[in-house]
mmCIF file with all atom_site columns, C-alpha atoms in Angstrom:
data_model
loop_
_atom_site.group_PDB
_atom_site.id
_atom_site.type_symbol
_atom_site.label_atom_id
_atom_site.label_alt_id
_atom_site.label_comp_id
_atom_site.label_asym_id
_atom_site.label_entity_id
_atom_site.label_seq_id
_atom_site.pdbx_PDB_ins_code
_atom_site.Cartn_x
_atom_site.Cartn_y
_atom_site.Cartn_z
_atom_site.occupancy
_atom_site.B_iso_or_equiv
_atom_site.pdbx_formal_charge
_atom_site.auth_seq_id
_atom_site.auth_comp_id
_atom_site.auth_asym_id
_atom_site.auth_atom_id
_atom_site.pdbx_PDB_model_num
ATOM 1   C CA . SER A 1 1   ? -0.020 0.070  0.145  1.00 49.00 ? 1   SER A CA 1
ATOM 2   C CA . SER A 1 2   ? 1.994  2.497  -1.642 1.00 51.00 ? 2   SER A CA 1
ATOM 3   C CA . MET A 1 3   ? -1.051 5.255  -0.857 1.00 53.00 ? 3   MET A CA 1
ATOM 4   C CA . GLU A 1 4   ? -0.658 4.964  2.876  1.00 52.00 ? 4   GLU A CA 1
ATOM 5   C CA . ASN A 1 5   ? -0.446 8.749  3.879  1.00 52.00 ? 5   ASN A CA 1
ATOM 6   C CA . ASN A 1 6   ? 2.357  8.826  6.467  1.00 54.00 ? 6   ASN A CA 1
ATOM 7   C CA . SER A 1 7   ? 1.833  13.015 7.974  1.00 52.00 ? 7   SER A CA 1
ATOM 8   C CA . THR A 1 8   ? 0.216  13.631 11.276 1.00 51.00 ? 8   THR A CA 1
ATOM 9   C CA . PRO A 1 9   ? -3.407 14.815 11.217 1.00 53.00 ? 9   PRO A CA 1
ATOM 10  C CA . LYS A 1 10  ? -4.041 17.886 11.821 1.00 54.00 ? 10  LYS A CA 1
ATOM 11  C CA . SER A 1 11  ? -5.684 17.755 15.104 1.00 56.00 ? 11  SER A CA 1
ATOM 12  C CA . ASN A 1 12  ? -2.557 15.689 16.357 1.00 62.00 ? 12  ASN A CA 1
ATOM 13  C CA . SER A 1 13  ? -0.365 18.257 15.835 1.00 63.00 ? 13  SER A CA 1
ATOM 14  C CA . THR A 1 14  ? -2.624 20.869 17.535 1.00 67.00 ? 14  THR A CA 1
ATOM 15  C CA . ASN A 1 15  ? -2.683 18.621 20.590 1.00 70.00 ? 15  ASN A CA 1
ATOM 16  C CA . THR A 1 16  ? 0.825  18.234 20.766 1.00 73.00 ? 16  THR A CA 1
ATOM 17  C CA . LYS A 1 17  ? 1.438  21.622 20.606 1.00 68.00 ? 17  LYS A CA 1
ATOM 18  C CA . ASN A 1 18  ? -1.373 22.149 22.854 1.00 73.00 ? 18  ASN A CA 1
ATOM 19  C CA . ASN A 1 19  ? 0.018  20.167 25.732 1.00 76.00 ? 19  ASN A CA 1
ATOM 20  C CA . ILE A 1 20  ? 3.657  21.819 24.932 1.00 77.00 ? 20  ILE A CA 1
ATOM 21  C CA . SER A 1 21  ? 2.248  25.013 25.357 1.00 75.00 ? 21  SER A CA 1
ATOM 22  C CA . THR A 1 22  ? 0.398  23.649 28.950 1.00 80.00 ? 22  THR A CA 1
ATOM 23  C CA . ASP A 1 23  ? 3.893  22.633 30.014 1.00 77.00 ? 23  ASP A CA 1
ATOM 24  C CA . VAL A 1 24  ? 5.278  25.695 29.520 1.00 74.00 ? 24  VAL A CA 1
ATOM 25  C CA . ILE A 1 25  ? 2.837  27.952 30.918 1.00 75.00 ? 25  ILE A CA 1
ATOM 26  C CA . LYS A 1 26  ? 2.763  25.670 33.964 1.00 75.00 ? 26  LYS A CA 1
ATOM 27  C CA . GLN A 1 27  ? 6.467  26.088 33.987 1.00 75.00 ? 27  GLN A CA 1
ATOM 28  C CA . LEU A 1 28  ? 6.743  29.397 34.025 1.00 74.00 ? 28  LEU A CA 1
ATOM 29  C CA . GLN A 1 29  ? 4.448  29.325 36.584 1.00 74.00 ? 29  GLN A CA 1
ATOM 30  C CA . ALA A 1 30  ? 6.580  27.238 38.928 1.00 73.00 ? 30  ALA A CA 1
ATOM 31  C CA . ASP A 1 31  ? 9.538  29.005 38.067 1.00 69.00 ? 31  ASP A CA 1
ATOM 32  C CA . ARG A 1 32  ? 7.527  32.305 39.501 1.00 67.00 ? 32  ARG A CA 1
ATOM 33  C CA . LEU A 1 33  ? 6.227  30.429 42.403 1.00 70.00 ? 33  LEU A CA 1
ATOM 34  C CA . ARG A 1 34  ? 10.052 30.233 43.414 1.00 70.00 ? 34  ARG A CA 1
ATOM 35  C CA . ILE A 1 35  ? 11.183 33.763 42.625 1.00 70.00 ? 35  ILE A CA 1
ATOM 36  C CA . ALA A 1 36  ? 8.395  34.504 45.004 1.00 65.00 ? 36  ALA A CA 1
ATOM 37  C CA . GLU A 1 37  ? 9.857  32.291 47.479 1.00 70.00 ? 37  GLU A CA 1
ATOM 38  C CA . HIS A 1 38  ? 13.062 33.961 46.993 1.00 69.00 ? 38  HIS A CA 1
ATOM 39  C CA . ALA A 1 39  ? 12.044 36.967 47.316 1.00 71.00 ? 39  ALA A CA 1
ATOM 40  C CA . SER A 1 40  ? 11.122 36.902 50.694 1.00 82.00 ? 40  SER A CA 1
ATOM 41  C CA . LEU A 1 41  ? 12.165 39.305 53.496 1.00 88.00 ? 41  LEU A CA 1
ATOM 42  C CA . PRO A 1 42  ? 14.572 37.934 56.539 1.00 89.00 ? 42  PRO A CA 1
ATOM 43  C CA . SER A 1 43  ? 11.400 37.738 59.293 1.00 91.00 ? 43  SER A CA 1
ATOM 44  C CA . TRP A 1 44  ? 13.625 41.335 61.032 1.00 95.00 ? 44  TRP A CA 1
ATOM 45  C CA . TYR A 1 45  ? 13.361 43.136 58.224 1.00 94.00 ? 45  TYR A CA 1
ATOM 46  C CA . HIS A 1 46  ? 9.718  44.465 58.699 1.00 96.00 ? 46  HIS A CA 1
ATOM 47  C CA . PRO A 1 47  ? 10.523 45.308 62.305 1.00 97.00 ? 47  PRO A CA 1
ATOM 48  C CA . ALA A 1 48  ? 13.366 47.185 61.613 1.00 96.00 ? 48  ALA A CA 1
ATOM 49  C CA . LEU A 1 49  ? 11.980 49.120 58.699 1.00 96.00 ? 49  LEU A CA 1
ATOM 50  C CA . ALA A 1 50  ? 9.494  49.895 61.183 1.00 97.00 ? 50  ALA A CA 1
ATOM 51  C CA . PHE A 1 51  ? 12.045 51.164 63.906 1.00 96.00 ? 51  PHE A CA 1
ATOM 52  C CA . VAL A 1 52  ? 13.826 53.218 61.552 1.00 96.00 ? 52  VAL A CA 1
ATOM 53  C CA . ALA A 1 53  ? 10.548 55.024 60.610 1.00 96.00 ? 53  ALA A CA 1
ATOM 54  C CA . VAL A 1 54  ? 10.390 55.502 64.680 1.00 96.00 ? 54  VAL A CA 1
ATOM 55  C CA . MET A 1 55  ? 13.898 57.243 64.697 1.00 93.00 ? 55  MET A CA 1
ATOM 56  C CA . TYR A 1 56  ? 12.350 59.938 61.835 1.00 93.00 ? 56  TYR A CA 1
ATOM 57  C CA . VAL A 1 57  ? 9.237  60.424 64.404 1.00 94.00 ? 57  VAL A CA 1
ATOM 58  C CA . VAL A 1 58  ? 11.094 60.926 67.442 1.00 93.00 ? 58  VAL A CA 1
ATOM 59  C CA . ALA A 1 59  ? 14.011 63.101 66.197 1.00 90.00 ? 59  ALA A CA 1
ATOM 60  C CA . PRO A 1 60  ? 11.844 66.184 67.223 1.00 89.00 ? 60  PRO A CA 1
ATOM 61  C CA . ALA A 1 61  ? 11.345 65.272 70.906 1.00 90.00 ? 61  ALA A CA 1
ATOM 62  C CA . LEU A 1 62  ? 14.823 64.925 71.278 1.00 85.00 ? 62  LEU A CA 1
ATOM 63  C CA . SER A 1 63  ? 17.314 66.294 73.608 1.00 72.00 ? 63  SER A CA 1
ATOM 64  C CA . GLY A 1 64  ? 19.142 69.520 71.803 1.00 70.00 ? 64  GLY A CA 1
ATOM 65  C CA . GLY A 1 65  ? 19.962 69.793 68.127 1.00 64.00 ? 65  GLY A CA 1
ATOM 66  C CA . HIS A 1 66  ? 22.678 67.639 67.794 1.00 68.00 ? 66  HIS A CA 1
ATOM 67  C CA . GLU A 1 67  ? 20.959 64.432 69.177 1.00 68.00 ? 67  GLU A CA 1
ATOM 68  C CA . GLN A 1 68  ? 18.104 65.098 66.960 1.00 68.00 ? 68  GLN A CA 1
ATOM 69  C CA . ASN A 1 69  ? 20.844 65.544 63.559 1.00 74.00 ? 69  ASN A CA 1
ATOM 70  C CA . SER A 1 70  ? 22.572 62.053 65.392 1.00 79.00 ? 70  SER A CA 1
ATOM 71  C CA . GLY A 1 71  ? 18.789 60.277 64.923 1.00 79.00 ? 71  GLY A CA 1
ATOM 72  C CA . PHE A 1 72  ? 18.302 61.820 61.835 1.00 82.00 ? 72  PHE A CA 1
ATOM 73  C CA . LEU A 1 73  ? 21.268 60.780 60.528 1.00 86.00 ? 73  LEU A CA 1
ATOM 74  C CA . PHE A 1 74  ? 20.944 57.142 61.746 1.00 87.00 ? 74  PHE A CA 1
ATOM 75  C CA . ALA A 1 75  ? 17.349 56.871 60.629 1.00 89.00 ? 75  ALA A CA 1
ATOM 76  C CA . LEU A 1 76  ? 18.965 58.120 57.225 1.00 90.00 ? 76  LEU A CA 1
ATOM 77  C CA . VAL A 1 77  ? 21.631 55.609 56.876 1.00 93.00 ? 77  VAL A CA 1
ATOM 78  C CA . ALA A 1 78  ? 19.300 52.922 58.179 1.00 93.00 ? 78  ALA A CA 1
ATOM 79  C CA . THR A 1 79  ? 17.236 53.501 55.365 1.00 92.00 ? 79  THR A CA 1
ATOM 80  C CA . ILE A 1 80  ? 19.310 53.267 53.179 1.00 92.00 ? 80  ILE A CA 1
ATOM 81  C CA . VAL A 1 81  ? 21.133 50.401 54.714 1.00 93.00 ? 81  VAL A CA 1
ATOM 82  C CA . LEU A 1 82  ? 17.993 48.437 54.728 1.00 92.00 ? 82  LEU A CA 1
ATOM 83  C CA . VAL A 1 83  ? 16.365 49.089 50.762 1.00 88.00 ? 83  VAL A CA 1
ATOM 84  C CA . SER A 1 84  ? 20.000 48.014 50.067 1.00 90.00 ? 84  SER A CA 1
ATOM 85  C CA . ILE A 1 85  ? 19.519 44.523 52.105 1.00 88.00 ? 85  ILE A CA 1
ATOM 86  C CA . ALA A 1 86  ? 15.791 44.608 50.510 1.00 86.00 ? 86  ALA A CA 1
ATOM 87  C CA . GLN A 1 87  ? 16.957 44.802 46.852 1.00 85.00 ? 87  GLN A CA 1
ATOM 88  C CA . LYS A 1 88  ? 19.688 42.290 47.177 1.00 85.00 ? 88  LYS A CA 1
ATOM 89  C CA . LYS A 1 89  ? 17.616 39.652 49.035 1.00 81.00 ? 89  LYS A CA 1
ATOM 90  C CA . THR A 1 90  ? 14.605 40.192 46.712 1.00 78.00 ? 90  THR A CA 1
ATOM 91  C CA . GLY A 1 91  ? 16.498 40.912 43.245 1.00 76.00 ? 91  GLY A CA 1
ATOM 92  C CA . ILE A 1 92  ? 13.323 43.319 43.365 1.00 72.00 ? 92  ILE A CA 1
ATOM 93  C CA . LYS A 1 93  ? 13.722 47.341 43.557 1.00 72.00 ? 93  LYS A CA 1
ATOM 94  C CA . LEU A 1 94  ? 12.391 49.901 45.385 1.00 68.00 ? 94  LEU A CA 1
ATOM 95  C CA . GLY A 1 95  ? 8.751  50.772 43.592 1.00 68.00 ? 95  GLY A CA 1
ATOM 96  C CA . GLY A 1 96  ? 8.451  46.641 42.568 1.00 72.00 ? 96  GLY A CA 1
ATOM 97  C CA . GLY A 1 97  ? 5.192  45.734 43.156 1.00 80.00 ? 97  GLY A CA 1
ATOM 98  C CA . GLY A 1 98  ? 2.914  48.515 40.102 1.00 87.00 ? 98  GLY A CA 1
ATOM 99  C CA . ILE A 1 99  ? 0.594  50.737 41.714 1.00 92.00 ? 99  ILE A CA 1
ATOM 100 C CA . LYS A 1 100 ? -0.443 49.142 44.517 1.00 93.00 ? 100 LYS A CA 1
ATOM 101 C CA . GLY A 1 101 ? 3.290  48.934 45.656 1.00 90.00 ? 101 GLY A CA 1
ATOM 102 C CA . ARG A 1 102 ? 3.632  52.018 44.663 1.00 91.00 ? 102 ARG A CA 1
ATOM 103 C CA . LEU A 1 103 ? 0.122  53.414 46.833 1.00 95.00 ? 103 LEU A CA 1
ATOM 104 C CA . VAL A 1 104 ? 1.831  51.386 50.245 1.00 95.00 ? 104 VAL A CA 1
ATOM 105 C CA . SER A 1 105 ? 5.161  53.255 49.842 1.00 92.00 ? 105 SER A CA 1
ATOM 106 C CA . VAL A 1 106 ? 3.434  56.314 49.731 1.00 95.00 ? 106 VAL A CA 1
ATOM 107 C CA . ALA A 1 107 ? 1.562  55.475 52.931 1.00 97.00 ? 107 ALA A CA 1
ATOM 108 C CA . MET A 1 108 ? 4.141  54.692 54.491 1.00 96.00 ? 108 MET A CA 1
ATOM 109 C CA . LEU A 1 109 ? 6.100  57.905 53.966 1.00 96.00 ? 109 LEU A CA 1
ATOM 110 C CA . ILE A 1 110 ? 2.530  59.833 54.243 1.00 98.00 ? 110 ILE A CA 1
ATOM 111 C CA . THR A 1 111 ? 2.450  57.701 57.962 1.00 98.00 ? 111 THR A CA 1
ATOM 112 C CA . VAL A 1 112 ? 5.837  58.859 58.443 1.00 97.00 ? 112 VAL A CA 1
ATOM 113 C CA . LEU A 1 113 ? 5.170  62.499 57.922 1.00 97.00 ? 113 LEU A CA 1
ATOM 114 C CA . ILE A 1 114 ? 1.893  62.508 59.997 1.00 98.00 ? 114 ILE A CA 1
ATOM 115 C CA . GLY A 1 115 ? 3.624  61.267 63.503 1.00 97.00 ? 115 GLY A CA 1
ATOM 116 C CA . PHE A 1 116 ? 6.885  63.426 62.729 1.00 95.00 ? 116 PHE A CA 1
ATOM 117 C CA . ILE A 1 117 ? 4.398  66.584 62.381 1.00 97.00 ? 117 ILE A CA 1
ATOM 118 C CA . VAL A 1 118 ? 2.039  65.212 65.953 1.00 97.00 ? 118 VAL A CA 1
ATOM 119 C CA . THR A 1 119 ? 5.262  65.269 67.334 1.00 96.00 ? 119 THR A CA 1
ATOM 120 C CA . LEU A 1 120 ? 6.815  68.094 66.449 1.00 94.00 ? 120 LEU A CA 1
ATOM 121 C CA . GLY A 1 121 ? 3.376  69.526 67.644 1.00 96.00 ? 121 GLY A CA 1
ATOM 122 C CA . LEU A 1 122 ? 4.247  67.882 71.455 1.00 96.00 ? 122 LEU A CA 1
ATOM 123 C CA . VAL A 1 123 ? 7.495  69.267 71.042 1.00 94.00 ? 123 VAL A CA 1
ATOM 124 C CA . SER A 1 124 ? 6.111  73.251 71.177 1.00 94.00 ? 124 SER A CA 1
ATOM 125 C CA . PHE A 1 125 ? 4.040  72.113 73.977 1.00 95.00 ? 125 PHE A CA 1
ATOM 126 C CA . GLU A 1 126 ? 7.208  70.969 75.736 1.00 93.00 ? 126 GLU A CA 1
ATOM 127 C CA . LEU A 1 127 ? 5.788  67.289 75.530 1.00 95.00 ? 127 LEU A CA 1
ATOM 128 C CA . ASN A 1 128 ? 8.616  65.469 74.360 1.00 93.00 ? 128 ASN A CA 1
ATOM 129 C CA . TRP A 1 129 ? 7.882  62.366 76.179 1.00 94.00 ? 129 TRP A CA 1
ATOM 130 C CA . TRP A 1 130 ? 4.554  62.169 74.841 1.00 96.00 ? 130 TRP A CA 1
ATOM 131 C CA . ALA A 1 131 ? 6.496  61.852 71.691 1.00 96.00 ? 131 ALA A CA 1
ATOM 132 C CA . VAL A 1 132 ? 6.326  57.858 72.373 1.00 96.00 ? 132 VAL A CA 1
ATOM 133 C CA . ILE A 1 133 ? 2.577  58.084 71.578 1.00 97.00 ? 133 ILE A CA 1
ATOM 134 C CA . PRO A 1 134 ? 2.666  58.754 67.998 1.00 98.00 ? 134 PRO A CA 1
ATOM 135 C CA . ALA A 1 135 ? 6.368  56.725 67.711 1.00 97.00 ? 135 ALA A CA 1
ATOM 136 C CA . LEU A 1 136 ? 4.213  54.039 68.443 1.00 98.00 ? 136 LEU A CA 1
ATOM 137 C CA . ALA A 1 137 ? 1.339  54.063 65.869 1.00 98.00 ? 137 ALA A CA 1
ATOM 138 C CA . VAL A 1 138 ? 3.866  54.652 63.164 1.00 98.00 ? 138 VAL A CA 1
ATOM 139 C CA . PHE A 1 139 ? 5.587  51.801 64.527 1.00 98.00 ? 139 PHE A CA 1
ATOM 140 C CA . MET A 1 140 ? 2.416  49.246 64.256 1.00 98.00 ? 140 MET A CA 1
ATOM 141 C CA . ILE A 1 141 ? 0.967  50.808 60.919 1.00 98.00 ? 141 ILE A CA 1
ATOM 142 C CA . ILE A 1 142 ? 4.965  50.715 59.033 1.00 98.00 ? 142 ILE A CA 1
ATOM 143 C CA . PHE A 1 143 ? 5.441  47.402 60.206 1.00 98.00 ? 143 PHE A CA 1
ATOM 144 C CA . ALA A 1 144 ? 2.166  46.159 58.309 1.00 98.00 ? 144 ALA A CA 1
ATOM 145 C CA . LEU A 1 145 ? 1.956  48.596 55.459 1.00 97.00 ? 145 LEU A CA 1
ATOM 146 C CA . SER A 1 146 ? 5.646  46.603 54.791 1.00 95.00 ? 146 SER A CA 1
ATOM 147 C CA . ARG A 1 147 ? 4.284  43.493 55.380 1.00 95.00 ? 147 ARG A CA 1
ATOM 148 C CA . ALA A 1 148 ? 1.223  44.568 52.865 1.00 95.00 ? 148 ALA A CA 1
ATOM 149 C CA . TYR A 1 149 ? 4.411  45.748 50.069 1.00 92.00 ? 149 TYR A CA 1
ATOM 150 C CA . GLU A 1 150 ? 5.962  42.454 50.786 1.00 90.00 ? 150 GLU A CA 1
ATOM 151 C CA . LYS A 1 151 ? 2.857  40.573 50.212 1.00 90.00 ? 151 LYS A CA 1
ATOM 152 C CA . ILE A 1 152 ? 2.325  42.624 47.261 1.00 90.00 ? 152 ILE A CA 1
ATOM 153 C CA . VAL A 1 153 ? 5.077  42.098 45.460 1.00 85.00 ? 153 VAL A CA 1
ATOM 154 C CA . LYS A 1 154 ? 4.742  37.673 45.686 1.00 84.00 ? 154 LYS A CA 1
ATOM 155 C CA . ALA A 1 155 ? 1.693  38.457 44.217 1.00 85.00 ? 155 ALA A CA 1
ATOM 156 C CA . GLN A 1 156 ? 3.019  40.424 41.339 1.00 82.00 ? 156 GLN A CA 1
ATOM 157 C CA . ILE A 1 157 ? 5.485  37.879 40.823 1.00 78.00 ? 157 ILE A CA 1
ATOM 158 C CA . THR A 1 158 ? 3.087  34.731 41.163 1.00 78.00 ? 158 THR A CA 1
ATOM 159 C CA . ARG A 1 159 ? 0.292  36.283 38.900 1.00 74.00 ? 159 ARG A CA 1
ATOM 160 C CA . GLU A 1 160 ? 0.032  34.689 35.308 1.00 52.00 ? 160 GLU A CA 1
ATOM 161 C CA . ARG A 1 161 ? -0.333 36.443 32.984 1.00 50.00 ? 161 ARG A CA 1
#
């Protein structure tokens, strides 16, 4: 039977391509999950970031000009170090997480600014020790927002496109 057709029917070819496509998509999703797992920050990162935010907030309540400047300088250096650690650990640059990540970043900045302004008000009435209250509030909010930011970035990495 020389008239036999050795070509593959179209439906088998299409099924093979679909299977390959499905396998590639599954591999990509597995890679995304591995990357998201790698993007995890150390457990101490969120409280450290919250503590640095507190340093900005309490700096005006410190005794004199030298202590205030030292508080700001420490907070600035610590911020740079923490951002560098996060970028090296996760491979994700600041600003990752899309629009949700940016909104969380802006919320963190606004939180610190509000805490700072409240502390300035307390200091103007010579109520320096009361700065503990906005400091605690800022710590809790920044801690929660930092964790939320990490979750947003991980969700963006694992999201199927």
